[in-house]
């Protein structure tokens, strides 16, 4: 075991979500890392298979794994999860695909010691994203990590530094950046034909009883609750909190970090927005009272004062109207996007041409009800290509930090019932 990993394990420290503070400082300072080969920052040969370990293998991970298994130049060689059922389901998926053998681990740190693993796919709960990404970068692994990249504003700089100092490829899983129709829509925005844009409207509405507790379904002996907690406060095992981690502050950030981040990232990317200057939020528990800590319905207004832009987001789990979409409201035209297409709607008296692009299928009731394009497949392909070429991926760590900040400010505004502003 390397000195750095020994130090990582020392005292089972949970600072920075399980990354020992001394380990993090040493890593980010660019310390010598003996288990990383001299060729670690170079690309892969065209015929070379990229060997991937999947960390956190719940439903989202298996959705991504299904797509990775379609790429001939990538191989999943190991899966890791603190829940036996998740880990075994992921291993079965790989074995059923007959794409080679797969190892199982409970502790992700053991995977980082292996020289036969080139990259990791991280789909853990949010509070583990930054610690796992930093540790993987230090260990010389390229990283695909689910959004939101950060669980708090304070984590941002450390993961940006880890990416920069290690020379690793980090792709954050805001896959809308890789959807062809949204890349084209971005070109429209950059052309200036929408005119001056001062308002952004975003929705993510679902009519789903995600708060239903149901019956406990697994034996606590089949999970490593201590490893699940990471940097979270000590607490008794609770299956519901483990399964519904997105809706508890210790592990996730609710609707804003889980859903708003997707459209916020798209808007930031399309418009090259600077940092937000303030946020205000109004939220409540209309159906999830007594179950969730995060609200089941929320509205957030984010001010990008340097860009003269206001961004409004609304999200709920008690109504499906307008589903999920982004609208950039320009003085000459509006750009309405969802995951299946886009539409340009001219303002009254404008000479801008009305047009659209629909890549999704099964129209139901308006543009924002088209089926999603398989953005994850495009985004994973971009990541693997960048692992080979060492080119910049669609969404770097710095991009991920930038797009998560408005959501963190919105949550701070909600929790403290105040106008939240960035500090530091």
Short mmCIF file of C-alpha atoms in Angstrom, two decimals:
data_model
loop_
_atom_site.label_atom_id
_atom_site.label_comp_id
_atom_site.label_asym_id
_atom_site.label_seq_id
_atom_site.Cartn_x
_atom_site.Cartn_y
_atom_site.Cartn_z
CA UNK A 1 0.00 0.00 0.00
CA UNK A 2 1.37 3.41 -0.94
CA UNK A 3 2.29 5.98 1.74
CA UNK A 4 -0.42 8.29 0.48
CA UNK A 5 -3.12 5.64 0.78
CA UNK A 6 -1.86 4.67 4.24
CA UNK A 7 -2.17 8.29 5.25
CA UNK A 8 -5.61 8.37 3.66
CA UNK A 9 -6.65 5.52 5.95
CA UNK A 10 -4.93 6.93 9.03
CA UNK A 11 -7.47 7.34 11.81
CA UNK A 12 -10.36 6.92 9.37
CA UNK A 13 -10.56 10.70 9.25
CA UNK A 14 -13.73 12.04 7.66
CA UNK A 15 -12.47 15.52 6.89
CA UNK A 16 -13.32 16.42 3.30
CA UNK A 17 -15.68 13.46 3.13
CA UNK A 18 -13.19 10.76 4.02
CA UNK A 19 -10.09 12.33 2.50
CA UNK A 20 -7.63 12.90 5.33
CA UNK A 21 -6.69 16.59 5.50
CA UNK A 22 -2.96 15.85 5.37
CA UNK A 23 -3.57 13.56 2.39
CA UNK A 24 -5.51 16.27 0.58
CA UNK A 25 -2.90 18.95 1.25
CA UNK A 26 -0.11 16.68 0.05
CA UNK A 27 -2.05 15.70 -3.04
CA UNK A 28 -3.06 19.20 -4.01
CA UNK A 29 0.46 20.47 -3.47
CA UNK A 30 1.64 18.08 -6.19
CA UNK A 31 3.51 15.65 -3.95
CA UNK A 32 5.36 12.71 -5.46
CA UNK A 33 2.94 9.88 -6.12
CA UNK A 34 5.01 6.72 -6.60
CA UNK A 35 2.23 4.48 -7.92
CA UNK A 36 1.48 6.76 -10.87
CA UNK A 37 3.55 5.90 -13.95
CA UNK A 38 5.43 8.55 -15.87
CA UNK A 39 3.07 8.01 -18.80
CA UNK A 40 -0.06 8.68 -16.71
CA UNK A 41 -0.87 12.04 -18.33
CA UNK A 42 -0.54 10.73 -21.88
CA UNK A 43 -3.42 9.45 -23.97
CA UNK A 44 -4.33 5.93 -25.01
CA UNK A 45 -3.50 4.26 -28.31
CA UNK A 46 -6.40 3.94 -30.75
CA UNK A 47 -6.67 0.19 -30.19
CA UNK A 48 -6.14 0.37 -26.44
CA UNK A 49 -9.08 -0.44 -24.18
CA UNK A 50 -9.75 2.00 -21.31
CA UNK A 51 -10.30 0.00 -18.13
CA UNK A 52 -12.94 1.50 -15.86
CA UNK A 53 -14.01 0.96 -12.24
CA UNK A 54 -17.54 2.06 -11.26
CA UNK A 55 -17.89 3.53 -7.78
CA UNK A 56 -21.43 3.73 -6.38
CA UNK A 57 -23.48 1.33 -8.47
CA UNK A 58 -27.10 2.25 -7.80
CA UNK A 59 -29.69 2.98 -10.46
CA UNK A 60 -27.96 6.00 -11.99
CA UNK A 61 -24.65 4.21 -12.22
CA UNK A 62 -26.19 1.20 -13.92
CA UNK A 63 -27.86 3.56 -16.41
CA UNK A 64 -24.39 4.88 -17.28
CA UNK A 65 -22.82 1.44 -17.23
CA UNK A 66 -25.33 0.20 -19.78
CA UNK A 67 -23.99 2.84 -22.17
CA UNK A 68 -20.31 2.23 -21.39
CA UNK A 69 -20.85 -1.44 -22.23
CA UNK A 70 -21.83 -0.38 -25.75
CA UNK A 71 -18.37 1.07 -26.41
CA UNK A 72 -15.84 -1.42 -27.76
CA UNK A 73 -12.90 0.70 -26.55
CA UNK A 74 -13.94 0.66 -22.87
CA UNK A 75 -14.16 -2.18 -20.38
CA UNK A 76 -15.66 -2.20 -16.89
CA UNK A 77 -13.23 -4.23 -14.79
CA UNK A 78 -14.47 -3.52 -11.27
CA UNK A 79 -17.57 -2.33 -9.41
CA UNK A 80 -17.75 -0.86 -5.92
CA UNK A 81 -20.66 -0.11 -3.61
CA UNK A 82 -21.34 -0.14 0.12
CA UNK A 83 -24.61 -1.98 -0.55
CA UNK A 84 -24.31 -5.65 -1.47
CA UNK A 85 -27.43 -5.59 -3.67
CA UNK A 86 -26.23 -2.64 -5.76
CA UNK A 87 -22.77 -4.08 -6.19
CA UNK A 88 -24.01 -7.53 -7.15
CA UNK A 89 -26.56 -6.12 -9.62
CA UNK A 90 -23.80 -4.11 -11.31
CA UNK A 91 -21.48 -7.11 -11.51
CA UNK A 92 -24.28 -9.20 -13.03
CA UNK A 93 -24.87 -6.51 -15.66
CA UNK A 94 -21.23 -6.66 -16.76
CA UNK A 95 -21.10 -10.44 -16.66
CA UNK A 96 -24.33 -10.74 -18.67
CA UNK A 97 -22.84 -8.45 -21.32
CA UNK A 98 -19.94 -10.92 -21.65
CA UNK A 99 -17.42 -8.10 -21.74
CA UNK A 100 -14.82 -9.77 -19.53
CA UNK A 101 -14.61 -10.50 -15.83
CA UNK A 102 -15.42 -7.93 -13.18
CA UNK A 103 -14.18 -7.61 -9.60
CA UNK A 104 -16.25 -6.38 -6.66
CA UNK A 105 -15.09 -4.09 -3.85
CA UNK A 106 -16.81 -2.42 -0.92
CA UNK A 107 -14.16 0.25 -0.23
CA UNK A 108 -13.34 2.41 -3.26
CA UNK A 109 -9.85 3.16 -1.95
CA UNK A 110 -8.72 -0.37 -2.79
CA UNK A 111 -9.55 0.23 -6.44
CA UNK A 112 -7.39 3.34 -6.57
CA UNK A 113 -4.30 1.29 -5.67
CA UNK A 114 -4.67 -0.88 -8.77
CA UNK A 115 -2.44 -0.16 -11.76
CA UNK A 116 -4.77 -2.04 -14.11
CA UNK A 117 -7.54 0.59 -13.70
CA UNK A 118 -7.29 3.65 -15.92
CA UNK A 119 -10.43 5.56 -15.00
CA UNK A 120 -13.34 5.65 -12.57
CA UNK A 121 -17.01 6.40 -13.00
CA UNK A 122 -18.40 7.92 -9.78
CA UNK A 123 -22.15 7.87 -9.13
CA UNK A 124 -22.12 7.96 -5.34
CA UNK A 125 -24.28 10.21 -3.15
CA UNK A 126 -23.35 13.89 -3.53
CA UNK A 127 -21.30 14.21 -0.34
CA UNK A 128 -18.77 11.72 -1.72
CA UNK A 129 -18.30 13.32 -5.17
CA UNK A 130 -15.45 15.67 -4.32
CA UNK A 131 -13.53 13.36 -1.95
CA UNK A 132 -13.67 10.49 -4.44
CA UNK A 133 -12.73 12.73 -7.36
CA UNK A 134 -9.74 14.17 -5.51
CA UNK A 135 -8.56 10.72 -4.43
CA UNK A 136 -8.94 9.36 -7.97
CA UNK A 137 -7.00 12.27 -9.48
CA UNK A 138 -4.20 11.77 -6.97
CA UNK A 139 -4.14 8.07 -7.84
CA UNK A 140 -3.71 8.88 -11.52
CA UNK A 141 -7.21 7.92 -12.68
CA UNK A 142 -9.36 9.85 -15.12
CA UNK A 143 -12.80 10.60 -13.71
CA UNK A 144 -16.42 10.74 -14.80
CA UNK A 145 -18.37 12.05 -11.80
CA UNK A 146 -22.09 12.63 -11.52
CA UNK A 147 -23.51 16.06 -10.82
CA UNK A 148 -23.61 18.08 -8.70
CA UNK A 149 -19.84 17.97 -8.42
CA UNK A 150 -19.82 19.72 -5.06
CA UNK A 151 -21.89 19.16 -1.94
CA UNK A 152 -20.90 22.56 -0.52
CA UNK A 153 -19.42 25.80 -1.78
CA UNK A 154 -16.29 25.24 0.32
CA UNK A 155 -15.32 22.10 -1.62
CA UNK A 156 -14.98 23.83 -4.96
CA UNK A 157 -11.38 25.00 -5.09
CA UNK A 158 -9.94 21.74 -3.78
CA UNK A 159 -11.38 19.67 -6.62
CA UNK A 160 -10.41 22.26 -9.25
CA UNK A 161 -6.84 22.13 -7.91
CA UNK A 162 -6.83 18.34 -7.89
CA UNK A 163 -7.84 18.23 -11.55
CA UNK A 164 -5.25 20.85 -12.54
CA UNK A 165 -2.33 19.51 -10.52
CA UNK A 166 -2.84 15.88 -11.50
CA UNK A 167 -3.36 16.38 -15.23
CA UNK A 168 -6.32 14.03 -15.13
CA UNK A 169 -9.42 14.25 -17.31
CA UNK A 170 -12.48 15.07 -15.16
CA UNK A 171 -15.90 15.04 -16.78
CA UNK A 172 -18.87 16.18 -14.65
CA UNK A 173 -22.12 14.46 -15.56
CA UNK A 174 -24.19 17.41 -16.76
CA UNK A 175 -24.79 15.59 -20.01
CA UNK A 176 -26.87 18.29 -21.70
CA UNK A 177 -23.61 19.94 -22.84
CA UNK A 178 -23.04 16.96 -25.14
CA UNK A 179 -26.52 16.79 -26.73
CA UNK A 180 -26.25 17.77 -30.43
CA UNK A 181 -29.40 19.89 -30.47
CA UNK A 182 -28.25 21.88 -27.43
CA UNK A 183 -24.81 22.41 -28.95
CA UNK A 184 -26.61 23.87 -31.96
CA UNK A 185 -28.83 25.96 -29.68
CA UNK A 186 -25.72 27.32 -27.98
CA UNK A 187 -24.46 28.49 -31.37
CA UNK A 188 -27.72 30.40 -31.82
CA UNK A 189 -27.23 32.12 -28.45
CA UNK A 190 -23.59 32.95 -29.22
CA UNK A 191 -24.61 34.44 -32.59
CA UNK A 192 -26.45 37.24 -30.80
CA UNK A 193 -29.64 36.82 -32.81
CA UNK A 194 -31.78 36.49 -29.68
CA UNK A 195 -30.87 40.07 -28.81
CA UNK A 196 -30.17 41.11 -25.24
CA UNK A 197 -30.99 38.38 -22.71
CA UNK A 198 -31.88 39.56 -19.23
CA UNK A 199 -34.21 36.79 -18.07
CA UNK A 200 -33.85 33.02 -17.87
CA UNK A 201 -36.67 30.69 -16.90
CA UNK A 202 -36.10 27.07 -15.87
CA UNK A 203 -38.44 24.33 -14.69
CA UNK A 204 -38.15 20.77 -13.48
CA UNK A 205 -41.58 19.56 -12.47
CA UNK A 206 -42.54 15.98 -11.68
CA UNK A 207 -45.76 14.52 -10.34
CA UNK A 208 -44.18 11.59 -8.54
CA UNK A 209 -44.55 10.45 -4.92
CA UNK A 210 -40.80 10.14 -4.38
CA UNK A 211 -41.36 10.57 -0.65
CA UNK A 212 -43.17 7.21 -0.25
CA UNK A 213 -41.23 5.33 2.38
CA UNK A 214 -42.35 1.83 1.53
CA UNK A 215 -41.13 -1.15 3.50
CA UNK A 216 -37.54 -1.71 4.54
CA UNK A 217 -36.12 -4.27 2.16
CA UNK A 218 -32.57 -5.14 3.12
CA UNK A 219 -30.61 -6.40 6.09
CA UNK A 220 -28.34 -3.75 7.67
CA UNK A 221 -25.63 -6.40 7.69
CA UNK A 222 -25.52 -6.19 3.88
CA UNK A 223 -24.41 -2.54 3.88
CA UNK A 224 -21.41 -0.61 5.19
CA UNK A 225 -23.18 2.33 6.80
CA UNK A 226 -19.89 3.77 8.07
CA UNK A 227 -18.50 4.01 4.55
CA UNK A 228 -21.77 5.45 3.28
CA UNK A 229 -21.61 8.25 5.88
CA UNK A 230 -18.16 9.49 4.89
CA UNK A 231 -17.93 13.08 6.16
CA UNK A 232 -21.57 13.15 7.28
CA UNK A 233 -22.33 13.41 11.02
CA UNK A 234 -22.51 10.16 12.98
CA UNK A 235 -26.06 8.79 12.98
CA UNK A 236 -27.91 5.53 13.40
CA UNK A 237 -28.48 3.39 10.33
CA UNK A 238 -31.64 4.40 8.49
CA UNK A 239 -32.58 2.57 5.30
CA UNK A 240 -34.89 5.33 4.14
CA UNK A 241 -32.20 8.00 4.46
CA UNK A 242 -29.80 5.73 2.62
CA UNK A 243 -32.18 5.12 -0.27
CA UNK A 244 -33.59 8.66 -0.40
CA UNK A 245 -30.27 10.40 0.26
CA UNK A 246 -30.95 13.20 -2.25
CA UNK A 247 -33.55 14.70 0.06
CA UNK A 248 -31.37 14.89 3.20
CA UNK A 249 -28.89 17.71 3.74
CA UNK A 250 -26.12 15.43 5.03
CA UNK A 251 -25.94 13.61 1.71
CA UNK A 252 -27.63 15.70 -1.01
CA UNK A 253 -29.17 19.07 -1.74
CA UNK A 254 -32.71 18.37 -2.90
CA UNK A 255 -34.34 19.64 -6.07
CA UNK A 256 -31.87 22.48 -6.62
CA UNK A 257 -28.69 20.38 -6.73
CA UNK A 258 -30.35 17.32 -8.23
CA UNK A 259 -32.38 19.00 -10.99
CA UNK A 260 -31.86 22.75 -11.27
CA UNK A 261 -28.14 22.17 -11.78
CA UNK A 262 -28.83 20.60 -15.19
CA UNK A 263 -30.49 23.71 -16.65
CA UNK A 264 -28.32 26.12 -14.70
CA UNK A 265 -25.27 24.43 -16.17
CA UNK A 266 -26.78 24.68 -19.65
CA UNK A 267 -27.50 28.39 -19.24
CA UNK A 268 -24.04 29.12 -17.83
CA UNK A 269 -22.46 27.17 -20.69
CA UNK A 270 -24.57 28.79 -23.42
CA UNK A 271 -24.18 32.35 -22.13
CA UNK A 272 -20.79 32.10 -20.40
CA UNK A 273 -22.31 33.60 -17.27
CA UNK A 274 -20.05 34.86 -14.51
CA UNK A 275 -20.53 33.97 -10.86
CA UNK A 276 -23.97 34.67 -9.34
CA UNK A 277 -24.16 37.60 -6.96
CA UNK A 278 -27.19 36.61 -4.88
CA UNK A 279 -30.07 34.13 -4.57
CA UNK A 280 -33.53 34.08 -3.01
CA UNK A 281 -35.70 30.99 -2.46
CA UNK A 282 -39.21 30.01 -1.41
CA UNK A 283 -39.85 26.35 -0.66
CA UNK A 284 -42.10 24.06 1.33
CA UNK A 285 -43.06 20.48 2.14
CA UNK A 286 -46.55 19.97 0.75
CA UNK A 287 -46.41 16.18 0.52
CA UNK A 288 -43.04 15.17 1.98
CA UNK A 289 -43.47 16.77 5.42
CA UNK A 290 -41.95 14.61 8.14
CA UNK A 291 -40.03 12.57 5.57
CA UNK A 292 -37.72 14.83 3.57
CA UNK A 293 -35.48 17.57 4.93
CA UNK A 294 -35.29 19.31 1.53
CA UNK A 295 -38.53 20.85 0.15
CA UNK A 296 -40.69 19.01 -2.37
CA UNK A 297 -41.61 22.33 -4.03
CA UNK A 298 -39.29 25.30 -4.46
CA UNK A 299 -38.74 28.48 -6.44
CA UNK A 300 -35.38 30.20 -6.65
CA UNK A 301 -34.30 33.51 -8.18
CA UNK A 302 -30.60 33.91 -8.92
CA UNK A 303 -29.08 37.27 -9.81
CA UNK A 304 -26.09 37.41 -12.17
CA UNK A 305 -25.53 41.12 -11.68
CA UNK A 306 -22.30 41.29 -13.69
CA UNK A 307 -24.16 39.87 -16.69
CA UNK A 308 -27.39 41.83 -16.11
CA UNK A 309 -29.29 38.54 -15.98
CA UNK A 310 -31.96 37.15 -13.64
CA UNK A 311 -32.53 33.39 -13.59
CA UNK A 312 -35.74 31.92 -12.17
CA UNK A 313 -36.18 28.22 -11.41
CA UNK A 314 -39.26 26.37 -10.27
CA UNK A 315 -39.38 22.71 -9.31
CA UNK A 316 -41.91 20.41 -7.68
CA UNK A 317 -42.86 16.77 -7.18
CA UNK A 318 -46.59 17.46 -7.00
CA UNK A 319 -47.29 18.63 -10.59
CA UNK A 320 -45.96 17.73 -14.04
CA UNK A 321 -46.89 20.86 -16.00
CA UNK A 322 -44.14 22.20 -18.30
CA UNK A 323 -41.96 19.31 -17.13
CA UNK A 324 -38.29 20.26 -17.62
CA UNK A 325 -37.19 23.11 -19.85
CA UNK A 326 -34.98 26.15 -20.23
CA UNK A 327 -36.10 29.45 -21.77
CA UNK A 328 -33.66 32.22 -22.62
CA UNK A 329 -35.76 35.36 -23.04
CA UNK A 330 -34.12 37.74 -25.51
CA UNK A 331 -35.17 41.16 -26.79
CA UNK A 332 -35.45 39.75 -30.33
CA UNK A 333 -36.42 36.12 -29.73
CA UNK A 334 -36.86 33.41 -27.13
CA UNK A 335 -34.97 30.13 -27.15
CA UNK A 336 -36.91 27.28 -25.54
CA UNK A 337 -34.99 24.06 -24.92
CA UNK A 338 -35.68 20.68 -23.46
CA UNK A 339 -33.84 17.38 -23.69
CA UNK A 340 -35.56 16.50 -26.95
CA UNK A 341 -35.26 19.67 -28.99
CA UNK A 342 -35.28 23.45 -29.15
CA UNK A 343 -37.53 26.15 -30.58
CA UNK A 344 -36.77 29.76 -31.52
CA UNK A 345 -39.84 31.98 -30.97
CA UNK A 346 -39.44 35.55 -32.29
CA UNK A 347 -40.59 38.51 -30.22
CA UNK A 348 -43.33 40.71 -31.64
CA UNK A 349 -41.97 42.81 -34.50
CA UNK A 350 -38.72 40.86 -34.65
CA UNK A 351 -37.14 39.82 -37.93
CA UNK A 352 -35.65 36.66 -36.40
CA UNK A 353 -36.78 33.50 -38.18
CA UNK A 354 -38.93 31.07 -36.19
CA UNK A 355 -37.47 27.56 -36.29
CA UNK A 356 -36.91 24.42 -34.30
CA UNK A 357 -34.97 21.20 -34.10
CA UNK A 358 -36.59 18.09 -32.68
CA UNK A 359 -34.33 15.11 -31.97
CA UNK A 360 -36.58 13.41 -29.42
CA UNK A 361 -39.58 11.26 -30.34
CA UNK A 362 -43.21 10.87 -29.24
CA UNK A 363 -44.49 14.45 -29.01
CA UNK A 364 -47.25 14.73 -26.44
CA UNK A 365 -48.15 18.32 -25.71
CA UNK A 366 -45.65 20.92 -26.83
CA UNK A 367 -41.91 21.03 -27.25
CA UNK A 368 -41.01 20.37 -23.65
CA UNK A 369 -42.77 17.00 -23.68
CA UNK A 370 -40.58 15.30 -26.26
CA UNK A 371 -38.65 12.23 -25.18
CA UNK A 372 -35.11 12.80 -24.03
CA UNK A 373 -32.13 12.40 -26.31
CA UNK A 374 -29.65 9.89 -24.86
CA UNK A 375 -27.35 12.59 -23.58
CA UNK A 376 -25.47 10.26 -21.24
CA UNK A 377 -24.17 8.24 -24.18
CA UNK A 378 -22.91 11.37 -25.95
CA UNK A 379 -21.34 12.66 -22.73
CA UNK A 380 -19.59 9.39 -21.89
CA UNK A 381 -18.30 9.18 -25.46
CA UNK A 382 -16.86 12.68 -25.13
CA UNK A 383 -15.17 11.66 -21.87
CA UNK A 384 -13.60 8.53 -23.34
CA UNK A 385 -12.40 10.45 -26.39
CA UNK A 386 -10.78 13.05 -24.12
CA UNK A 387 -9.15 10.32 -22.03
CA UNK A 388 -7.46 9.25 -25.28
CA UNK A 389 -6.52 12.66 -26.65
CA UNK A 390 -6.13 14.55 -23.33
CA UNK A 391 -8.29 17.29 -24.84
CA UNK A 392 -10.61 19.33 -22.64
CA UNK A 393 -13.89 17.48 -21.94
CA UNK A 394 -17.34 19.06 -22.23
CA UNK A 395 -17.66 19.75 -18.49
CA UNK A 396 -14.50 20.06 -16.43
CA UNK A 397 -14.26 20.26 -12.65
CA UNK A 398 -14.11 24.04 -12.88
CA UNK A 399 -17.30 24.00 -14.98
CA UNK A 400 -19.00 21.72 -12.47
CA UNK A 401 -18.09 23.95 -9.54
CA UNK A 402 -19.30 27.02 -11.43
CA UNK A 403 -22.70 25.49 -12.25
CA UNK A 404 -23.33 24.10 -8.77
CA UNK A 405 -22.76 27.45 -7.04
CA UNK A 406 -26.22 28.92 -7.87
CA UNK A 407 -27.90 25.81 -6.44
CA UNK A 408 -25.89 26.01 -3.23
CA UNK A 409 -26.77 29.69 -2.87
CA UNK A 410 -30.43 28.86 -3.47
CA UNK A 411 -30.36 26.21 -0.76
CA UNK A 412 -28.61 28.58 1.64
CA UNK A 413 -31.28 31.21 0.96
CA UNK A 414 -34.03 28.65 1.65
CA UNK A 415 -32.50 27.20 4.80
CA UNK A 416 -31.61 30.55 6.38
CA UNK A 417 -34.58 32.49 5.00
CA UNK A 418 -32.41 35.28 3.66
CA UNK A 419 -30.83 36.66 0.53
CA UNK A 420 -27.74 34.52 0.07
CA UNK A 421 -24.53 35.95 -1.39
CA UNK A 422 -21.18 34.30 -2.17
CA UNK A 423 -18.47 34.79 0.44
CA UNK A 424 -14.73 34.48 0.28
#
